[in-house]
GROMACS .gro file of C-alpha atoms in nm:
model
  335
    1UNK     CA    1   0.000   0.000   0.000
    2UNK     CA    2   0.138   0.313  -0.091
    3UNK     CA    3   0.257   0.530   0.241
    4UNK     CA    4   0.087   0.866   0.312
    5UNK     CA    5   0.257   1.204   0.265
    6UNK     CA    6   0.255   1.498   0.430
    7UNK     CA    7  -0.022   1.639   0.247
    8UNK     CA    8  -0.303   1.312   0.351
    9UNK     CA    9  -0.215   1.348   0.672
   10UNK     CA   10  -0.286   1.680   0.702
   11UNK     CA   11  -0.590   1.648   0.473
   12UNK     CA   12  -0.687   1.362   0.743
   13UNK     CA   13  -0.607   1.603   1.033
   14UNK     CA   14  -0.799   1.912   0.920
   15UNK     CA   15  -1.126   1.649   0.840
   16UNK     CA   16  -1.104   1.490   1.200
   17UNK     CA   17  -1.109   1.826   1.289
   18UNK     CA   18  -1.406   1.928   1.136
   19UNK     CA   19  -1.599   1.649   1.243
   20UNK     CA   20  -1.513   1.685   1.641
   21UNK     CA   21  -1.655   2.047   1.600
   22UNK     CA   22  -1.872   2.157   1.304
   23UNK     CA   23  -1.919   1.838   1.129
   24UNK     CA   24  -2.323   1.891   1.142
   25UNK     CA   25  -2.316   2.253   1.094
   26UNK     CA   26  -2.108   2.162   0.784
   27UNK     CA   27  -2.341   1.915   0.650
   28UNK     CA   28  -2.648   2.138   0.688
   29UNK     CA   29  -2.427   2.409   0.510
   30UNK     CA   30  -2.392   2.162   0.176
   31UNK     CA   31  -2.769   2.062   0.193
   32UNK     CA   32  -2.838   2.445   0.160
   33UNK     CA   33  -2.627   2.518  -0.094
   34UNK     CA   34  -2.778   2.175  -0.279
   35UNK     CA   35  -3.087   2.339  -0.195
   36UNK     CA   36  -3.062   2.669  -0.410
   37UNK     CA   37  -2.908   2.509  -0.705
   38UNK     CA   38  -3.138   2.262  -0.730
   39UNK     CA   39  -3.454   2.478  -0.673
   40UNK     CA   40  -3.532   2.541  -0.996
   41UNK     CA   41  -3.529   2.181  -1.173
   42UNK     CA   42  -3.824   2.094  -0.974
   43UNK     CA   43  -4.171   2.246  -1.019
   44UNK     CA   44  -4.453   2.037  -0.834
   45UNK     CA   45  -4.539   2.054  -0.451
   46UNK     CA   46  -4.614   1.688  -0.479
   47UNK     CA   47  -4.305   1.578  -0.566
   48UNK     CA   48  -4.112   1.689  -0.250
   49UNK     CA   49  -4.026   1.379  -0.117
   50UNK     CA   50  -3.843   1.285  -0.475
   51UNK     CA   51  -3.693   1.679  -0.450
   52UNK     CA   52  -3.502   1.655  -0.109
   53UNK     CA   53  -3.371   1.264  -0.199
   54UNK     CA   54  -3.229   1.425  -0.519
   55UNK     CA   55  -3.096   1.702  -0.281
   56UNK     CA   56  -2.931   1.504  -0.045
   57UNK     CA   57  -2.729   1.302  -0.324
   58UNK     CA   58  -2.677   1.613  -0.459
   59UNK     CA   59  -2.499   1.745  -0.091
   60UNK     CA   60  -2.330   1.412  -0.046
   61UNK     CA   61  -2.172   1.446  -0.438
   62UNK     CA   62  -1.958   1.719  -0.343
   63UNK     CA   63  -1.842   1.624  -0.003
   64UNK     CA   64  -1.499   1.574   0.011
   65UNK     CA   65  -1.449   1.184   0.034
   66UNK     CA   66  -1.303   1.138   0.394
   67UNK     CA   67  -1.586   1.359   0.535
   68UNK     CA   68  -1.852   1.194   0.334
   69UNK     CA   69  -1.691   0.882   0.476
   70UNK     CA   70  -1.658   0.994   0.788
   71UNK     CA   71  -2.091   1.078   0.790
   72UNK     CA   72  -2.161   0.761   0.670
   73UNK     CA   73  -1.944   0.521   0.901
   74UNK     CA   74  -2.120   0.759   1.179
   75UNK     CA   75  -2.472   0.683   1.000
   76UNK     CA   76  -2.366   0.312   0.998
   77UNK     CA   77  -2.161   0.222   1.280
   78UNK     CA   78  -2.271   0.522   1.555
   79UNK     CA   79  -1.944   0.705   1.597
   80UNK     CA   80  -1.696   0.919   1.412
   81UNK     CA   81  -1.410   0.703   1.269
   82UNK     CA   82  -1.019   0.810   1.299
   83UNK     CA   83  -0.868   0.831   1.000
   84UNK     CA   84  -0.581   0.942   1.082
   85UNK     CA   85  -0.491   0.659   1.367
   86UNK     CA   86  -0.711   0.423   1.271
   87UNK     CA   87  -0.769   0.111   1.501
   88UNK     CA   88  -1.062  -0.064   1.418
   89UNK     CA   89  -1.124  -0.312   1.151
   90UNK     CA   90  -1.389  -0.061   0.947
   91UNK     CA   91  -1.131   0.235   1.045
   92UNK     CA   92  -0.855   0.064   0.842
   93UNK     CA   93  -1.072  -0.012   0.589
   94UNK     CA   94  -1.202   0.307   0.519
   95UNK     CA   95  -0.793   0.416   0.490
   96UNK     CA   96  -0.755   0.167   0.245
   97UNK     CA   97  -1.077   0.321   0.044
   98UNK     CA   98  -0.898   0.627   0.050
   99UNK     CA   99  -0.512   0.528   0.011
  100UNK     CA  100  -0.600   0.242  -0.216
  101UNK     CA  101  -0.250  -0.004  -0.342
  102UNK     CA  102  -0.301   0.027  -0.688
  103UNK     CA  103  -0.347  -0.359  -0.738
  104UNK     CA  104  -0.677  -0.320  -0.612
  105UNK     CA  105  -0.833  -0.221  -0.924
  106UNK     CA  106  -0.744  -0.491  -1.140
  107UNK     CA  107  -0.806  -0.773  -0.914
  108UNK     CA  108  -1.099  -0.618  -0.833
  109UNK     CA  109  -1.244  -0.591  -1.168
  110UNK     CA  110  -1.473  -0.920  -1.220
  111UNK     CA  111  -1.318  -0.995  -1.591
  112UNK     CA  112  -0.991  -0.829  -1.542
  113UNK     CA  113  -0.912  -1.093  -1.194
  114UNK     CA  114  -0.983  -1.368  -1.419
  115UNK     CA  115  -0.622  -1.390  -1.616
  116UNK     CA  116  -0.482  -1.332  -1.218
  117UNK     CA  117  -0.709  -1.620  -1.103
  118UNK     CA  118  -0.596  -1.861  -1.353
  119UNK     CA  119  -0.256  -1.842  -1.268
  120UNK     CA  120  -0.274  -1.866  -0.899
  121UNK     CA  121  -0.498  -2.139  -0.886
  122UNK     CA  122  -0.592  -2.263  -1.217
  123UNK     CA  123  -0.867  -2.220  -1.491
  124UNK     CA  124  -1.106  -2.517  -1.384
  125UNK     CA  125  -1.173  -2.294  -1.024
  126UNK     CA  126  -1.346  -2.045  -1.242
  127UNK     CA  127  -1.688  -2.019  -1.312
  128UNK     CA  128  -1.729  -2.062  -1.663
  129UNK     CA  129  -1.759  -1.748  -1.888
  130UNK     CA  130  -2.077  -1.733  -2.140
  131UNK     CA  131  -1.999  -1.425  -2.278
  132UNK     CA  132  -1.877  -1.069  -2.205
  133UNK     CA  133  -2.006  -0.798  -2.529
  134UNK     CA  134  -1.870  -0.546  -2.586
  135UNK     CA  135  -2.243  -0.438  -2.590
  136UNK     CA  136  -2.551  -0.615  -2.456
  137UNK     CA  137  -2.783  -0.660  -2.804
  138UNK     CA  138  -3.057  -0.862  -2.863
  139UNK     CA  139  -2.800  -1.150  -3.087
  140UNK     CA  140  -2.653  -1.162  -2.772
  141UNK     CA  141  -2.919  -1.228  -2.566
  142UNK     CA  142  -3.082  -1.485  -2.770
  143UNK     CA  143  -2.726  -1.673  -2.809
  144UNK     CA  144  -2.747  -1.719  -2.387
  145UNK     CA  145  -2.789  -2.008  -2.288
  146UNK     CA  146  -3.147  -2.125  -2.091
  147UNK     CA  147  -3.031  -2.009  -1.729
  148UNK     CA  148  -2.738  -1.797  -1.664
  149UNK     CA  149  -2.614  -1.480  -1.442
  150UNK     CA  150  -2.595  -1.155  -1.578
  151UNK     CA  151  -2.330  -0.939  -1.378
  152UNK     CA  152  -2.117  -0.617  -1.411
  153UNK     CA  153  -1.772  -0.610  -1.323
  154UNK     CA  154  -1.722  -0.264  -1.183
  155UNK     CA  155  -1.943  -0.281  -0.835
  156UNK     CA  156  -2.067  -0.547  -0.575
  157UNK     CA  157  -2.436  -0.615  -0.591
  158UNK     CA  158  -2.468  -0.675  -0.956
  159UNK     CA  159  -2.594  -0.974  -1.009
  160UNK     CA  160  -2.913  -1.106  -1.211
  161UNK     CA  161  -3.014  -1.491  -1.156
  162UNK     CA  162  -3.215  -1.650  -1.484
  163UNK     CA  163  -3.280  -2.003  -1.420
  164UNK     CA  164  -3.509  -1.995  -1.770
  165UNK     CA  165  -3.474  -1.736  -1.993
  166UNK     CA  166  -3.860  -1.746  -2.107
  167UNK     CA  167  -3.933  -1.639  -1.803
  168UNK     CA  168  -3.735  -1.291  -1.875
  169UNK     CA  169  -3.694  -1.076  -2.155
  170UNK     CA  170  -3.435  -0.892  -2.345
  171UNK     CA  171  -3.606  -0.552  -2.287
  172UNK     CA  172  -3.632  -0.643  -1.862
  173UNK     CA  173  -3.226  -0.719  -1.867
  174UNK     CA  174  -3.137  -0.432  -2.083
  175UNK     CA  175  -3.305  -0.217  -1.833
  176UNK     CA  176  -3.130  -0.342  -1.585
  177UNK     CA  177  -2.828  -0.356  -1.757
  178UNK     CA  178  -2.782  -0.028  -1.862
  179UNK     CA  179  -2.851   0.064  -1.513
  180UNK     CA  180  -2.587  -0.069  -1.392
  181UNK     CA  181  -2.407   0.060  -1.622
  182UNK     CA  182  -2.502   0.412  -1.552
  183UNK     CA  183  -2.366   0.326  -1.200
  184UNK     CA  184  -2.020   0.498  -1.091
  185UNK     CA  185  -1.983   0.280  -0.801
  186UNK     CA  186  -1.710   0.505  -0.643
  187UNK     CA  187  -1.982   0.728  -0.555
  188UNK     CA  188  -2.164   0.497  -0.344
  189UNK     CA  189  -1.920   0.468  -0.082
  190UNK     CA  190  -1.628   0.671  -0.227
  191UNK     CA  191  -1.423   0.349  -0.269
  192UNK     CA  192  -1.136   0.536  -0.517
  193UNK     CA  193  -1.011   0.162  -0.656
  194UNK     CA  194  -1.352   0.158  -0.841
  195UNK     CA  195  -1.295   0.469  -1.018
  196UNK     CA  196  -1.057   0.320  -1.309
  197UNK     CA  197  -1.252   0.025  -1.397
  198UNK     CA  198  -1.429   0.064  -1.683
  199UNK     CA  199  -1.788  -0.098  -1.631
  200UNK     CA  200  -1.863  -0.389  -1.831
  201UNK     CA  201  -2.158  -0.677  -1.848
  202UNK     CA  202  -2.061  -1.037  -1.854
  203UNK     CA  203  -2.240  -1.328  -1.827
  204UNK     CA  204  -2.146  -1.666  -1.659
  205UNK     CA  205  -2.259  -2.042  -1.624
  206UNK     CA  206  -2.545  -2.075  -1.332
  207UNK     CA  207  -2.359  -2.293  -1.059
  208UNK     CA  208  -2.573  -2.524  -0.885
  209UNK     CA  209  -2.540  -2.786  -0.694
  210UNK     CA  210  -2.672  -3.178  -0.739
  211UNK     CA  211  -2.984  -3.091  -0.576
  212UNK     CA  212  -3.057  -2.792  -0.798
  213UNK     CA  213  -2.980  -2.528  -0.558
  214UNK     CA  214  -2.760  -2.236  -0.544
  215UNK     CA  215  -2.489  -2.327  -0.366
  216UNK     CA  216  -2.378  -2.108  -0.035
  217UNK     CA  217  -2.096  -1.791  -0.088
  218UNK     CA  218  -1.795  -1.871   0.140
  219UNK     CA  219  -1.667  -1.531   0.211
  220UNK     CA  220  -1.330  -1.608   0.409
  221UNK     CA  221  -1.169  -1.337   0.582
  222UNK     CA  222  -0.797  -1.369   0.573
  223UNK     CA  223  -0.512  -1.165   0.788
  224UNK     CA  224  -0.179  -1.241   0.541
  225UNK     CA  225   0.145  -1.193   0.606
  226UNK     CA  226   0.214  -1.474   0.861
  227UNK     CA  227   0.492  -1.646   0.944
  228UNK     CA  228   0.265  -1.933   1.041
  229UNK     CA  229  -0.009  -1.866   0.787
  230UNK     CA  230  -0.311  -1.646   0.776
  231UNK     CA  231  -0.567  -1.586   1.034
  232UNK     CA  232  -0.933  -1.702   0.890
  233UNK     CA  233  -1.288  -1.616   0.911
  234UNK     CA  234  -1.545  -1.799   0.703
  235UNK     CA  235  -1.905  -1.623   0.669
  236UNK     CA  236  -2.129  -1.837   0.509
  237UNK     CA  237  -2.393  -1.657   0.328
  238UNK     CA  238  -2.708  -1.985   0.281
  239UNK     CA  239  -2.987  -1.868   0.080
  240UNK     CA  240  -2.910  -1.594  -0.077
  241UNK     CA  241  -3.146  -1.543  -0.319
  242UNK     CA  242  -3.462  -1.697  -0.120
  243UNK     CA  243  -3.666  -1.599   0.158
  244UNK     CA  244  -3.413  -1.735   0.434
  245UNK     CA  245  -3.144  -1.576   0.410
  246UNK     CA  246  -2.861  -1.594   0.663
  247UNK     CA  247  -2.531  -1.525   0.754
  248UNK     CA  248  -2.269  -1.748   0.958
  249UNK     CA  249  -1.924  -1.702   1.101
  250UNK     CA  250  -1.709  -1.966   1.174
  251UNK     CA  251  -1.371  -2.076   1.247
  252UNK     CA  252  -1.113  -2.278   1.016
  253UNK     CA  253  -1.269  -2.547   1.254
  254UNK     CA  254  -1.644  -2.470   1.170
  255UNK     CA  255  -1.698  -2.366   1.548
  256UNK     CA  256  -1.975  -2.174   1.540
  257UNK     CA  257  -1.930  -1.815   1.609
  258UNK     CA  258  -2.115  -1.549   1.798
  259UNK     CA  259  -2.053  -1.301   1.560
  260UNK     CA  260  -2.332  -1.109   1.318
  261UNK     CA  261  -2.150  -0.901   1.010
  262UNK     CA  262  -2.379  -0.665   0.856
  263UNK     CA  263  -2.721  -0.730   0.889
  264UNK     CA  264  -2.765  -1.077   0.789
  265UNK     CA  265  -2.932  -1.282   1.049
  266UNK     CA  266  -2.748  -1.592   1.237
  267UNK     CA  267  -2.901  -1.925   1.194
  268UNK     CA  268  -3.019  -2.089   1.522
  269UNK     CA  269  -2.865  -2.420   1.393
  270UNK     CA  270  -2.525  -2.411   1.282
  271UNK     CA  271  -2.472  -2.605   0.918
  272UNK     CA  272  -2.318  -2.933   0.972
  273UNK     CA  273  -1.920  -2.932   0.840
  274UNK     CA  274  -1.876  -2.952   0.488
  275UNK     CA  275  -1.701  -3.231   0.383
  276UNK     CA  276  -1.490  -2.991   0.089
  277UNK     CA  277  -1.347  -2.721   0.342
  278UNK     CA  278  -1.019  -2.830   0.391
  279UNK     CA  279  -1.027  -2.760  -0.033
  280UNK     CA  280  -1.201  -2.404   0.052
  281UNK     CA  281  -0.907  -2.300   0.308
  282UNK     CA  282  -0.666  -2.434   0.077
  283UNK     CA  283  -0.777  -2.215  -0.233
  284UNK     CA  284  -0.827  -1.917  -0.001
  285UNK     CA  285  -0.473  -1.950   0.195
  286UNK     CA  286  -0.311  -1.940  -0.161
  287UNK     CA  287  -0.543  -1.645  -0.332
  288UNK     CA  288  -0.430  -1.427  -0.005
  289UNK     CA  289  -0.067  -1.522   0.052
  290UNK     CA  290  -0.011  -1.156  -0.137
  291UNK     CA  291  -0.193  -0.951   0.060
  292UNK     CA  292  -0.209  -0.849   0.435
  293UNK     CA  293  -0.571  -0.845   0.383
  294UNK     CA  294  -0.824  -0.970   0.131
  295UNK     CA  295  -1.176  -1.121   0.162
  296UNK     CA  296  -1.175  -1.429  -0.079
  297UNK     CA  297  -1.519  -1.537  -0.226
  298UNK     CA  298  -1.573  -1.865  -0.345
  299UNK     CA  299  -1.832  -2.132  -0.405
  300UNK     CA  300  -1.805  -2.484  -0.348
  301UNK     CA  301  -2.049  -2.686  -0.480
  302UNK     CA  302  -2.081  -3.089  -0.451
  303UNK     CA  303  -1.684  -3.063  -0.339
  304UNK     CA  304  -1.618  -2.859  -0.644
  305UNK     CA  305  -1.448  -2.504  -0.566
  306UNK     CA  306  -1.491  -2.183  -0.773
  307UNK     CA  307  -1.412  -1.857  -0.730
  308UNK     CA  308  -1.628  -1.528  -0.681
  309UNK     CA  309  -1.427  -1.250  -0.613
  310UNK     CA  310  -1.144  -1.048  -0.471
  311UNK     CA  311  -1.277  -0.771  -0.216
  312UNK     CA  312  -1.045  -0.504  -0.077
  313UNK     CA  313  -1.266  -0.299   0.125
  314UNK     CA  314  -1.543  -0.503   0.193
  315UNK     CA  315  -1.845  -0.321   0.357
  316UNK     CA  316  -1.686   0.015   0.191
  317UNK     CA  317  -1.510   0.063   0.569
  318UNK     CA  318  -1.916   0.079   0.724
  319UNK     CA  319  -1.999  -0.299   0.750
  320UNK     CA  320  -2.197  -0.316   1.132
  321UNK     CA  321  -2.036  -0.622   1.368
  322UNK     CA  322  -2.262  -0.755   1.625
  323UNK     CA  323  -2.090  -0.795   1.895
  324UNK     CA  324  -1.913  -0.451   1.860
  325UNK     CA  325  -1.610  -0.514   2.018
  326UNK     CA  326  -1.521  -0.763   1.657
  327UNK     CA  327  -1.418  -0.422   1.527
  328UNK     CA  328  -1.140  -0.351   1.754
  329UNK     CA  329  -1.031  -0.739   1.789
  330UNK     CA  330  -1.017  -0.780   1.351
  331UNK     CA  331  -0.857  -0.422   1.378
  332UNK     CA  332  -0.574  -0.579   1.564
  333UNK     CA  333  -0.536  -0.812   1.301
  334UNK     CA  334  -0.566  -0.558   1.057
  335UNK     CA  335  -0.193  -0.360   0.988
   0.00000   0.00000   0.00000
């Protein structure tokens, strides 16, 4: 990761600063000046609720990013975060977002990570590509096979399930494509890696497992740069397209742990050990042995392992943990 100068660190300083003392009155200040230039695009009473949301993205767009950070890891996590010491897990994150190591934004770009993927691990642990157009047209479409996933590589989130393709349309994923596309995703959480990739929509085989299922995302947290090897949090993620969604940590030794991230809901029973994750750890102890941090996405269905993704900053540097006191103890962990 590159090392701050002079010039961050004060930049850090004089926004710490501002938030201990005028951090609101600041805020308010943008919304009012939002206020008056937008005034005059809007004409009906009635659409005042649609006027002030447009307002506030309007405030929030020119907020410089580490106090636009800084509001939103408040809004999120209930307190102010140091960015200029940071200690917690979300703290250090939110540095990163900011001070990003320029490898970030190829091996975070969905195609791009592919070549990088193939190398470490080798081609049959990724998901197999259906195609990736240089423009999403009709030809294409009806060239896609029966079920797929439509993504876009430039953002988290982006992902369209079709188990049967007569069930959609061309029309209903353009839509949705080209909204996507419309998307700079470094202005959702200010995440600067995002801001050279150059969105793109791809679409890839539908995994599923013998039973016909989607198989669970393994999202293993890994603390590199070990002599003994990395330090290892799995959150399962069961159901993540249905109606029961839920979200499990656990140890390298499926213990279950008594630890919520984000806002997914524990299970009451934990899932019984799978029998393939001894291959997960392996494939996620070599995908991080370059990094002192990376969350490594993968899918392992019927003792098959693929990969999902690379994630840098996961939670942009606002991701809630329930017990709190996980921030501090992964910030440790964290250099």
């Amino acid at each position: 990761m590159t090392p701050p100068n002079s010039a961050q660190l004060d930049e850090e300083a004089a926004a710490s600063v501002l938030l201990r003392k005028e951090l609101e009155l600041h805020e308010d200040k943008v919304l009012a000046e939002a206020s008056q230039s937008l005034a005059a695009l809007y004409q009906s009473p009635a659409q005042s609720g649609s006027v002030i949301r447009r307002i506030k993205e309007a405030a929030k767009s020119v907020l410089p990013d580490s106090l636009f950070l800084s509001l939103l890891h408040h809004k999120c996590i209930g307190r102010y975060p140091n960015l200029v010491r940071p200690v917690t897990f979300n703290e250090k994150i939110l540095q990163r977002s900011l001070r990003p190591d320029s490898r970030y934004i190829g091996l975070t770009d969905k195609l791009l990570v592919r070549e990088y993927i193939a190398g470490k691990i080798g081609q049959e642990h990724l998901i197999p590509l259906v195609a990736a157009p240089a423009e999403f047209t009709r030809k294409v479409f009806d060239a896609l096979p029966d079920a797929f996933v439509m993504k876009a590589n430039h953002g988290s989130s982006f992902v369209e399930v079709v188990r049967r393709k007569s069930e959609t349309s061309f029309e209903k994923l353009r839509l949705l494509a080209d909204k996507w596309l419309s998307t700079a995703f470094y202005s959702v959480a200010r995440e600067r890696h995002y801001r050279k990739i150059k969105p793109r929509i791809f679409f890839e085989q539908l995994l599923l497992d013998d039973s016909g299922k989607i198989p669970a995302d393994f999202k293993l947290h890994c603390f590199g740069g070990r002599p003994g090897g990395p330090i290892i949090y799995i959150l399962v993620i069961s159901d993540r397209f249905g109606s029961n969604t839920r979200g499990d940590v656990y140890d390298i030794d499926w213990n279950h742990l008594d630890i919520a991230i984000g806002y997914y809901k524990r299970s009451v029973t934990p899932a019984p050990r799978p029998p393939h994750l001894q291959a997960v750890l392996d494939t996620a102890v070599k995908l991080c042995e370059d990094f002192d941090y990376v969350r490594v996405d993968l899918y392992a269905p019927d003792n098959r392992v693929y990969f999902g993704e690379l994630t840098f900053t996961p939670g942009a540097g606002v991701l809630p943990f329930t017990p709190d006191k996980t921030d501090y103890e992964w910030g440790k962990l964290l250099a």
